[in-house]
XYZ file of C-alpha atoms in Angstrom:
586
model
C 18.527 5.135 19.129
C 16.151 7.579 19.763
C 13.111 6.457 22.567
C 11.098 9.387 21.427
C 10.987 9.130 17.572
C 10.502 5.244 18.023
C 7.544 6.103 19.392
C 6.207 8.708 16.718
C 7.031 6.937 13.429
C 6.194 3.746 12.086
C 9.276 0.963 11.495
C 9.949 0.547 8.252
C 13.094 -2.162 7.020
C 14.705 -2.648 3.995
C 16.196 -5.029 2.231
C 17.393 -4.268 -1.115
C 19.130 -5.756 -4.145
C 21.728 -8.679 -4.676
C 24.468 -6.838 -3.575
C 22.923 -6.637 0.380
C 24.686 -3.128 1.011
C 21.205 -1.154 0.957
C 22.946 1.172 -1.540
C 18.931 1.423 -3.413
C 18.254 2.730 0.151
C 20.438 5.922 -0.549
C 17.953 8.092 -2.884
C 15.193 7.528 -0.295
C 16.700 7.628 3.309
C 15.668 11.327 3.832
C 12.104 11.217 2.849
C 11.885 8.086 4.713
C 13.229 9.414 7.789
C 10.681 11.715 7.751
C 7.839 9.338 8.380
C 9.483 6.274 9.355
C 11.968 4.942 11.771
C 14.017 3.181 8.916
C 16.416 0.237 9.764
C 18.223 -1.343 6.779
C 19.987 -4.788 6.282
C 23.480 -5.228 5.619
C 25.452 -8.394 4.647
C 29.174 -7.928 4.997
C 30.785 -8.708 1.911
C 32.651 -12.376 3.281
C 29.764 -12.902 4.811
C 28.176 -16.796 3.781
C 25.281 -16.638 5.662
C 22.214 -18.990 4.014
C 18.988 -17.585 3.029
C 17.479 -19.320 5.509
C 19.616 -17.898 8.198
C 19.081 -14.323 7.267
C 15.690 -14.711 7.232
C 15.726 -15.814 10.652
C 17.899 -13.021 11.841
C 15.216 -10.705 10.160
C 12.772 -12.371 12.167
C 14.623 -11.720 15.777
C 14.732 -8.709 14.729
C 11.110 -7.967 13.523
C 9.702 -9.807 16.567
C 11.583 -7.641 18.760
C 10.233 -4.610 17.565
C 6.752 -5.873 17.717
C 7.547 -7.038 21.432
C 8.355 -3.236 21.723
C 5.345 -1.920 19.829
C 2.658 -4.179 19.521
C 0.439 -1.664 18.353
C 2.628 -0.209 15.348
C 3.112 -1.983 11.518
C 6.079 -2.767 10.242
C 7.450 -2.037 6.885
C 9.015 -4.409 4.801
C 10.613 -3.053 2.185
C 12.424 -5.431 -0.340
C 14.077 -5.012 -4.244
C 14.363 -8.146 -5.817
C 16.325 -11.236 -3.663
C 15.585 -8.735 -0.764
C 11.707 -9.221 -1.434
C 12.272 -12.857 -1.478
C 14.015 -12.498 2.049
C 10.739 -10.050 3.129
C 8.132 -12.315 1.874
C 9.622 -15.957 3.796
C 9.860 -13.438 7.038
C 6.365 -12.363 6.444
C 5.086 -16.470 5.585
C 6.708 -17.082 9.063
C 4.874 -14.478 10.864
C 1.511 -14.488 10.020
C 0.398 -12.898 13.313
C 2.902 -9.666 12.985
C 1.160 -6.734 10.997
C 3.511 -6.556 8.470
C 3.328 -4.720 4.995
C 5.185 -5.790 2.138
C 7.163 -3.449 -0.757
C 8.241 -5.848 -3.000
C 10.120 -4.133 -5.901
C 10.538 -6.863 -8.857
C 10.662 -9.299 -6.619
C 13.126 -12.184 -8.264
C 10.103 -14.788 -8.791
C 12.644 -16.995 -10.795
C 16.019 -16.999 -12.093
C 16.071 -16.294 -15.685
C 18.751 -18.622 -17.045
C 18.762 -17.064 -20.097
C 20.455 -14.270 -18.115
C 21.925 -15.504 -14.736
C 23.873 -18.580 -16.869
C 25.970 -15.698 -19.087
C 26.281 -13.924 -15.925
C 27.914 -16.259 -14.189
C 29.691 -18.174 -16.738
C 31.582 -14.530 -17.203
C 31.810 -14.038 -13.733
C 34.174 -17.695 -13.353
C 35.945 -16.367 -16.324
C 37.072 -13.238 -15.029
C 40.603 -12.950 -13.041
C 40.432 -11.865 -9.575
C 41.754 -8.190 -10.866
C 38.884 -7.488 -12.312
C 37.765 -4.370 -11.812
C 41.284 -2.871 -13.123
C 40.853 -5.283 -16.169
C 37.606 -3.986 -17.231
C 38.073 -0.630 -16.478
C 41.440 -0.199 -18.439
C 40.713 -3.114 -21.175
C 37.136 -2.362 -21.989
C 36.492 0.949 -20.349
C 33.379 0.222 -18.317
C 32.746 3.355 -17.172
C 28.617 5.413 -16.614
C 29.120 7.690 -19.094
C 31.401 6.401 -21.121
C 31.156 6.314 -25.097
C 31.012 2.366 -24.628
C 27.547 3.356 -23.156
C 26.098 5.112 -25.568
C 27.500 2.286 -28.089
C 25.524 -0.245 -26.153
C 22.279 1.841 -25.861
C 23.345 2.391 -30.066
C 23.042 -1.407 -30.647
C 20.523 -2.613 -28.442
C 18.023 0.140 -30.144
C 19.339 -1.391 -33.680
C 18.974 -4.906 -32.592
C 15.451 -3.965 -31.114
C 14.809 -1.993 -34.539
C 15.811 -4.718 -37.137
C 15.955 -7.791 -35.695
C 14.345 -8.740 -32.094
C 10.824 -7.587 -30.665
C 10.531 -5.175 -27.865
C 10.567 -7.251 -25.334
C 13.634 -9.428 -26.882
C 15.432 -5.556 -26.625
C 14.679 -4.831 -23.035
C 16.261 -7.786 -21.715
C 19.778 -7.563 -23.928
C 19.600 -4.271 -22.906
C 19.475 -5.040 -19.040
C 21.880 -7.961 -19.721
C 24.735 -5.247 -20.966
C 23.555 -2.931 -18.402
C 24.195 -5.855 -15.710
C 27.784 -6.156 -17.442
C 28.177 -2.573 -17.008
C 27.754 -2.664 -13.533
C 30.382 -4.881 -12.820
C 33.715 -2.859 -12.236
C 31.098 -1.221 -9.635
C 29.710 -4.302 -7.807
C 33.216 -5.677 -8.174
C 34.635 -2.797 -6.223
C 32.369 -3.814 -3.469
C 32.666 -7.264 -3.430
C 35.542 -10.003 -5.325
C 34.250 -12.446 -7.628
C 34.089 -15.336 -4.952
C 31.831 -13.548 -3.437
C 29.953 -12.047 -6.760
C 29.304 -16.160 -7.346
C 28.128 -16.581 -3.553
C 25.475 -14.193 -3.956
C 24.053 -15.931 -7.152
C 23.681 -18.987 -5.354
C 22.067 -17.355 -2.447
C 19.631 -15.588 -4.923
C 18.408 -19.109 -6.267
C 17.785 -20.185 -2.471
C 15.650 -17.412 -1.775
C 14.063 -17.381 -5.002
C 13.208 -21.333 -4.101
C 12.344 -20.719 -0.367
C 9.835 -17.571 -1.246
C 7.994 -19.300 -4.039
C 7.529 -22.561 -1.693
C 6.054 -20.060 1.199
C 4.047 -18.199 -1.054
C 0.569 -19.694 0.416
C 1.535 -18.810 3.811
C 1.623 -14.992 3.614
C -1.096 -13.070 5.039
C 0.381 -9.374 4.759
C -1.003 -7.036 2.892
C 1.572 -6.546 -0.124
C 2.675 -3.728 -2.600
C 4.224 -5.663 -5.525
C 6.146 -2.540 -8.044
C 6.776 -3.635 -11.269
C 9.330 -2.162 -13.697
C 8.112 -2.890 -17.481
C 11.649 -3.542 -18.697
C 12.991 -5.759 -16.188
C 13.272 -9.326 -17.693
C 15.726 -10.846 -15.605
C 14.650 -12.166 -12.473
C 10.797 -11.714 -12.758
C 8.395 -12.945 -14.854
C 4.997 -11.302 -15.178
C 3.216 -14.561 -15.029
C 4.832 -14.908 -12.335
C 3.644 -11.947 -11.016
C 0.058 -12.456 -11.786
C 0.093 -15.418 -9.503
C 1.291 -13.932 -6.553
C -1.484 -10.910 -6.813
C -3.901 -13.766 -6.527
C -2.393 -16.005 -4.433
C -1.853 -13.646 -1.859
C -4.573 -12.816 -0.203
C -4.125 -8.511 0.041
C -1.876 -7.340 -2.915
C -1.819 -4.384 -5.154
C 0.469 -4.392 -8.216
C 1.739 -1.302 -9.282
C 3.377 -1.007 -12.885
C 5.803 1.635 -13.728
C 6.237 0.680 -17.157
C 8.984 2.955 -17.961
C 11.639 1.778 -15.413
C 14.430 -1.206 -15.492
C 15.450 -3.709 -13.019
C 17.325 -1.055 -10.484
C 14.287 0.647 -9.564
C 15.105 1.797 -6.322
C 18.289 4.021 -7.820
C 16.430 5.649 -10.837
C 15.093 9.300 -11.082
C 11.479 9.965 -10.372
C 10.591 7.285 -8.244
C 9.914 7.899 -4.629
C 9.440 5.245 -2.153
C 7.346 7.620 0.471
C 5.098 8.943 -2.700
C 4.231 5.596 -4.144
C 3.113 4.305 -0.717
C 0.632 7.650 0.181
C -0.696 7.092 -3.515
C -1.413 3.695 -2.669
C -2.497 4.469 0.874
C -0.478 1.936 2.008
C 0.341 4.576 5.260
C -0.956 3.685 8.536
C -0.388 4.112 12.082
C -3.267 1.172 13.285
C -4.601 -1.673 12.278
C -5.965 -0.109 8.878
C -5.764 3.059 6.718
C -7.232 6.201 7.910
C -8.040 8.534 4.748
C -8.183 11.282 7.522
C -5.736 10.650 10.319
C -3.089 8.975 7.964
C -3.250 11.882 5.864
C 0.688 13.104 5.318
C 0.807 16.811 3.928
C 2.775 16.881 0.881
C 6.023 17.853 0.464
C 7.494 21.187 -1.720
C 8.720 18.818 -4.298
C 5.209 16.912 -4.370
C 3.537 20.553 -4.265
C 6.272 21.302 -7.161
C 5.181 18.403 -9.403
C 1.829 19.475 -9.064
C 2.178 22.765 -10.271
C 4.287 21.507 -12.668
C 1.503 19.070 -13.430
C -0.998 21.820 -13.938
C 1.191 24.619 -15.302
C 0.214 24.014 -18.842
C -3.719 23.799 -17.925
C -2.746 26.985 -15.983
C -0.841 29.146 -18.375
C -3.461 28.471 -21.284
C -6.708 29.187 -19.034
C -5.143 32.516 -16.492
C -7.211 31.610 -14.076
C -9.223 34.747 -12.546
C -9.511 34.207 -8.908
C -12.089 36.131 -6.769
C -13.335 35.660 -3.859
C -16.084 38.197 -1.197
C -15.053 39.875 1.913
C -17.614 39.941 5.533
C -18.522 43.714 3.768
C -19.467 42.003 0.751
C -16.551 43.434 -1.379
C -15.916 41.431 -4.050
C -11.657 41.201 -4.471
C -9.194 39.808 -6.673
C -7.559 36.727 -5.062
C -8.400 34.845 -2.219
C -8.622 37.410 1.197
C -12.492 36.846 1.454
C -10.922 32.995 2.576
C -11.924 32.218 5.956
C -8.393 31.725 7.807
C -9.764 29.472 10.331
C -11.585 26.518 10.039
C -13.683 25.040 10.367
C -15.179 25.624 6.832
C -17.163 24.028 4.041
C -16.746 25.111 0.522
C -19.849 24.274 -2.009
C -19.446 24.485 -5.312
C -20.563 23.121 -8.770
C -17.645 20.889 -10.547
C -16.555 21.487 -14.266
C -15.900 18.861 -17.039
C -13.966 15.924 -15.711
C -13.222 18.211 -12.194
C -10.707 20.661 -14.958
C -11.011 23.421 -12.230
C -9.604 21.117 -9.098
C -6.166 21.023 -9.697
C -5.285 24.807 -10.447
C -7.570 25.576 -7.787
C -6.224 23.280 -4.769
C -2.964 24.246 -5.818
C -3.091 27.742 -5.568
C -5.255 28.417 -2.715
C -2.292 26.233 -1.026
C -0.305 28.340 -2.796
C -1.003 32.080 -1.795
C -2.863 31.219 1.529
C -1.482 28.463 2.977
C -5.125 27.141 3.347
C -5.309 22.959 2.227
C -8.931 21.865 0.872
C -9.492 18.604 1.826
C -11.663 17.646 -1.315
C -14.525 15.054 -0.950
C -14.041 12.712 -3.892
C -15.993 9.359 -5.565
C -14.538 6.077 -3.826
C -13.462 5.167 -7.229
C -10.786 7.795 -7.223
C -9.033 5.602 -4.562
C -9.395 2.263 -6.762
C -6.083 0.785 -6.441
C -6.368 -2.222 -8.652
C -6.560 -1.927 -12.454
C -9.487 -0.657 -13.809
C -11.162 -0.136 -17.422
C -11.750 3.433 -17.304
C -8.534 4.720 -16.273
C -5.138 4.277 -15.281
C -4.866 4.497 -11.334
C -1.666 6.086 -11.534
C -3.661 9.328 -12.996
C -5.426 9.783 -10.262
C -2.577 9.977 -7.521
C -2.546 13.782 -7.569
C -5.801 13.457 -5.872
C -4.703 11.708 -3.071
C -1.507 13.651 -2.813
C -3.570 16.573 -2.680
C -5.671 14.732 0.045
C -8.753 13.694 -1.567
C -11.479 11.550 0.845
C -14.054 9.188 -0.027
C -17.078 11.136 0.173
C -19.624 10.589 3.076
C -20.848 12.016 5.798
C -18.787 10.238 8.126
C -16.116 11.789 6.458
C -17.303 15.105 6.357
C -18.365 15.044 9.897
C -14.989 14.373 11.425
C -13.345 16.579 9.010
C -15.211 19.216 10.115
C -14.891 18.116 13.834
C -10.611 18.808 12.661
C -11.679 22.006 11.868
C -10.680 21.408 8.310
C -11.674 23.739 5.415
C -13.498 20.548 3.297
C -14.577 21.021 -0.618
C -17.933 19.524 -1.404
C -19.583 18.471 -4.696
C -22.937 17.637 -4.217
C -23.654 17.161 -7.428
C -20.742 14.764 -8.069
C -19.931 12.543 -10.207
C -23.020 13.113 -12.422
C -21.996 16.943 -12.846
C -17.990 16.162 -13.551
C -19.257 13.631 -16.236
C -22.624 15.664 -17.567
C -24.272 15.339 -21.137
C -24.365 18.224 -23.563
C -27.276 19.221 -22.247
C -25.939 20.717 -18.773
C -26.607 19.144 -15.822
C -27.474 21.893 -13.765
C -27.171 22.193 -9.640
C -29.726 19.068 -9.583
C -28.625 18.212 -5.560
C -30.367 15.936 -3.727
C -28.628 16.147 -0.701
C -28.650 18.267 2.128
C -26.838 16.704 5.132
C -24.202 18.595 4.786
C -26.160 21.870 6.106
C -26.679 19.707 9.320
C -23.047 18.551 9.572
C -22.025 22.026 9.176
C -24.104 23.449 11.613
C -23.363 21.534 14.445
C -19.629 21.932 14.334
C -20.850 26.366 13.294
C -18.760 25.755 10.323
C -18.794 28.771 7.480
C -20.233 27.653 3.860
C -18.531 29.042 1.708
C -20.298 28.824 -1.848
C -18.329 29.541 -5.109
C -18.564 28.420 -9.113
C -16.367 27.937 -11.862
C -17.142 28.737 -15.681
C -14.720 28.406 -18.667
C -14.836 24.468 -19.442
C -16.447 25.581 -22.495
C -14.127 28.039 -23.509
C -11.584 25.516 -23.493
C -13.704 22.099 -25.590
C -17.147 21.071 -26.604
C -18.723 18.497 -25.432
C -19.144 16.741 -29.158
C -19.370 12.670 -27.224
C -21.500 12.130 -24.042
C -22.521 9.228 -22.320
C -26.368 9.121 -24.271
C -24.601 9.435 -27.256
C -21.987 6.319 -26.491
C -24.986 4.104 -25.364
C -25.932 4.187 -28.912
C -22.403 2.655 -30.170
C -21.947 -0.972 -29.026
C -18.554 -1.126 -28.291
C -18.406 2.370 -26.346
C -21.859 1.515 -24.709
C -20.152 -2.213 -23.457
C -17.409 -0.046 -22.019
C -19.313 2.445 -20.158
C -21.324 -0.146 -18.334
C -18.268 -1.965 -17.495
C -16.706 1.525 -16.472
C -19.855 2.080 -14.229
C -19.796 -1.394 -12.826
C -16.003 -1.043 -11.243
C -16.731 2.450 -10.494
C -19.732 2.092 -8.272
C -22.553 3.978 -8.002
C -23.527 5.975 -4.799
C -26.706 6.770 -5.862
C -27.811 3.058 -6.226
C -31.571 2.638 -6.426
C -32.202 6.725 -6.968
C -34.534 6.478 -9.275
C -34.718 10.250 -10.565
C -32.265 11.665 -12.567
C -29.989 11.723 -9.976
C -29.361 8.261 -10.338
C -27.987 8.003 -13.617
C -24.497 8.330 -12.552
C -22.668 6.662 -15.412
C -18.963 6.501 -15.769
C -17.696 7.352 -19.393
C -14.659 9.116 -21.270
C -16.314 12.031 -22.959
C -15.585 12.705 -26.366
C -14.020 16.195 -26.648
C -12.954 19.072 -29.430
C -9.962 21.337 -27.921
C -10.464 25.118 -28.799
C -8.527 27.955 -28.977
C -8.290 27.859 -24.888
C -10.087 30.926 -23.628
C -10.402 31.607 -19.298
C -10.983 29.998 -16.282
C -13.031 32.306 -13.549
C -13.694 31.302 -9.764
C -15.988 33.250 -7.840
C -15.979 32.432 -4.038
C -19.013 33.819 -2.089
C -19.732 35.041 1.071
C -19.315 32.725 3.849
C -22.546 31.773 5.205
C -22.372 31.368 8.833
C -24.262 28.729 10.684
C -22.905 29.177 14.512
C -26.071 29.221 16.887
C -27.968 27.325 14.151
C -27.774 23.590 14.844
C -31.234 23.713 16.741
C -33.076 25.248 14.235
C -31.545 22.855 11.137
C -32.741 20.072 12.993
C -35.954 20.444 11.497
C -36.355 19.295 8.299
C -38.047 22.590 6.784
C -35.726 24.768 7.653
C -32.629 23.005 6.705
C -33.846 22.780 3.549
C -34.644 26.349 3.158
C -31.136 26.740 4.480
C -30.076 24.168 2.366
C -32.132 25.816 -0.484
C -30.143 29.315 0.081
C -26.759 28.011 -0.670
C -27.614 26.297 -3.477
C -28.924 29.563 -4.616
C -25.859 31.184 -3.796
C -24.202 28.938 -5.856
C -26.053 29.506 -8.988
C -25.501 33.348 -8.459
C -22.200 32.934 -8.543
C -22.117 30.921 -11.661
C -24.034 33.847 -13.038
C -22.259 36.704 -12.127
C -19.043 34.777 -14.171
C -20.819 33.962 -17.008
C -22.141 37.978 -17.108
C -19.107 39.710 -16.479
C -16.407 37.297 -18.417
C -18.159 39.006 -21.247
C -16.803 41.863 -20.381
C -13.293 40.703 -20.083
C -11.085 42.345 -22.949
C -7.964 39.236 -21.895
C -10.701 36.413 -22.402
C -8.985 34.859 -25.502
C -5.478 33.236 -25.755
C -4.198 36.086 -28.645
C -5.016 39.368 -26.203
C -3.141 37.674 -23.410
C -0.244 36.717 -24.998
C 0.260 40.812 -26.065
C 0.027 41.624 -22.617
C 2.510 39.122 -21.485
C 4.897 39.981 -24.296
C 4.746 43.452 -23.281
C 4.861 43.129 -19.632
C 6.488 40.020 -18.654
C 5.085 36.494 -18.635
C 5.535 36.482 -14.827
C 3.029 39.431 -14.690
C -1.226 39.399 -13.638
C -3.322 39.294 -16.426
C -6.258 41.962 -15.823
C -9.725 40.887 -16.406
C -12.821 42.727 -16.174
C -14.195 45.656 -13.791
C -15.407 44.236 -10.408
């Protein structure tokens, strides 16, 4: 094995499904490769080996590797008897950092399924998987299949509930799967690994209490045959570090089905780490062309409806089409004013990653990086942030971003400007570290602003009109509760920094403008900002800056004869959807 990459990547073993081949492992093994020095377990198919005793060859084998590198975590990565395996390994190790990837862990053995199972498993012949396959025709693809999906939507339809459907459903799927898992292994052996998944099952829920790792439990929402979601429940409180992740849409075989990605789920969950505990800045992992993909998928319908105008100033003051006037170097600090609910981040990030290969490492509310269920907002929404490297804001943060020579994106208005009333919240900062921060590492400012939210909605519910509505009021506070507030004890204006879902009327969508400024330099300046007068007059200047470019949109946009949604689509017809929209004269 390789010295070198052992000592660049994090160890990360797997353990995956009944069948103990690692087959679940096959979708992933490339994008885990990338990041982690992947081992997986196999059990040879006449092998009899107890739970017990695997779990203590997992062990040997874990130890040894933290003998090795005592410094590094180790991965655990385990789909349903193989999370049983990883969680007794993890009860016996309590002083290993280990981290935990349980995918529907088998909590219990659902008799209602595993007694059919087997009972058809004894009645089968030892030919089996020429039986089925010639007999019954048990084949992916097969018209049998589409029978089966056929009658387990009917059943679902007419005569069981939802739930009752998902697990007949699984139940044929599991019969389908046979010919398969009996091509890998004969039915002794089928009946072996039954038994050893109600030993594991047993041993994991008797260790439970003993676990001290912190754990990612994933969750498929139609998997009803070795989990139970009480079940569940119980071990996100029992143990003592645990995030639960739902994917609602997926079955029991999670590990082999399209769209989910191992590597993806644990950066959204910033699970990553290369010490003791998550660095939002040192553990960041760039993303990947398909995760830059998905997000301009993601944002390709915001971005075809708005045509984003993109401008940005040169050192002669020239104002250009695109992004040129970009500082290539960092480090740099872009200030701007947010839109609506932060509409102008993702087209923005996106593309500036895009068409200068230039990655803004946005300062964002803690609350983005909430893993645990909240009221507000599925957590799941807001992974794009973190794939597109988001940081808690602070000035920690922005400090040793800047010391990277990073090119950071700064709200100072925050929160309170992505979630303003009708009445615009306008450029109200309070804070003015930043022009300190900056100055000491001679970082450019780069100011810019974005107009066109309301060319897209109105505003017709904000949060003073919800406070007025019971219900909606009882929500926001709860909202604003689990969000946190960073401003705590402001007591201006600034302080009001409530968490709501805005109530919104979709127009005809017109455009989207960004105006980036001329950097601002502050090399040879730290001296001066330290006093407090002149940074804010410094301070004072780029919030000006700001504002002017806010203006200079709102001004010319007027003037912009491809503004609406009906003159852009001509031009597109007639020149190609693929071509630049023009806008007005710069």
């Amino acid at each position: 094995m390789n010295t070198e990459r052992l000592t660049r990547f994090e160890k990360l073993k797997t353990f995956v499904g009944i069948d103990g081949t690692g087959l679940g492992l096959i979708r992933h093994h490339k994008k885990l490769g990338e990041v982690f020095d992947v081992w997986c377990l196999h059990i040879p198919v006449r092998d009899r080996t107890p739970a017990k005793d695997v779990v203590k060859l997992i062990e040997r084998t874990v130890r040894s590797e933290k003998y090795r590198f005592p410094n590094r975590p180790i991965y655990l990565v385990g789909e349903s008897i193989g999370a049983c395996l990883a969680l007794d390994v993890a009860a016996r190790n309590p002083d290993i950092d280990l981290l935990l990837i349980l995918a529907n862990p088998a909590t219990h053995v659902n008799y209602f399924m595993s007694q059919p199972l087997v009972g058809m498993l004894n009645a089968l012949p030892d030919g089996v998987p020429t039986l089925l396959e010639e007999i019954f025709g048990f084949k992916h693809g097969d018209p049998l299949t589409g029978m089966i999906d056929a009658l387990t939507n009917e059943l679902a339809v007419h005569q069981m509930s939802g739930v009752g459907g998902g697990i007949l459903k699984d139940l044929f799927a599991i019969f389908t799967h046979l010919p398969t898992l009996s091509r890998l292994f004969p039915k002794d052996t089928l009946l072996w690994k039954v038994e050893l998944l109600k030993s594991a099952v047993t041993s994991a829920n008797a260790h439970i209490y003993a676990v001290r790792a912190e754990t990612l439990i994933l969750l498929s929402g139609r998997d009803q045959w070795l989990l139970k979601e009480e079940e569940i429940n119980r071990y996100s409180i029992t143990l003592p570090k645990c995030i639960v992740r739902k994917l609602k849409d997926n079955g029991h075989f999670l590990f082999f089905e399209e769209g989910v990605d191992v590597v993806n789920i644990i950066k959204c969950t910033n699970l990553y780490r290369r010490g003791k505990s998550h660095d939002h800045l040192s553990d960041y992992i760039m993303p990947t062309r398909y995760e830059l993909k998905k997000q301009l998928d993601d944002h390709k319908l915001l971005i075809d409806a708005t045509s984003p105008v993109y401008l940005s100033t040169l050192e002669d003051g020239k104002i250009v089409r695109g992004f040129e006037g970009l500082p290539s170097e960092g480090p740099v600090l872009y200030v701007g004013y947010h839109m609506l609910l932060g509409l102008e981040l993702g087209p923005m990030i996106t593309q500036v990653l895009k068409e200068r290969n230039i990655h803004l490492r946005g300062m964002a509310h803690p609350m983005l990086f909430i893993n645990s269920e909240v009221t507000f907002v599925d957590t799941q929404m807001l992974d794009k942030y973190k794939i597109l490297g988001g940081v808690p804001v602070s000035n920690f943060n922005i400090y040793k971003l800047l010391q990277a020579k990073s090119h950071v994106l700064l709200y100072p208005g925050g929160i309170r400007e992505a979630l303003h009333r009708k009445v615009l919240f306008f450029l109200s900062w309070k804070q003015q570290e930043f022009v300190r921060v900056a100055s000491k590492f001679g970082a450019k400012i780069v100011p810019f602003g974005v107009v066109g939210e309301d060319d897209i909605c109105k505003l017709v519910l904000d949060g003073d009109d919800q406070r007025n509505i019971p219900i909606l009021k009882q929500f926001m506070e709860e909202a604003t509760k689990q969000a946190g507030n960073l401003r705590e004890g402001d007591e201006t204006e600034l302080g009001n920094q409530d968490c709501y879902l805005p109530g919104l009327l979709p127009k005809i969508p017109g455009r989207f403008y960004y105006y980036f400024g001329k950097p601002i330099e502050t090399e040879g300046k730290e001296q001066e900002l330290r006093d407090k007068e002149k940074a804010q007059e410094f301070y004072l200047q780029v919030k000006s800056e700001v504002e002017q470019c806010i203006a200079y949109l709102k001004m010319k946009r007027e003037g912009d004869p491809y503004r609406h949604l009906l003159p852009r689509m001509m031009y597109q017809a007639s020149y190609g959807f693929s071509s630049e929209i023009p806008t007005f004269d710069l």
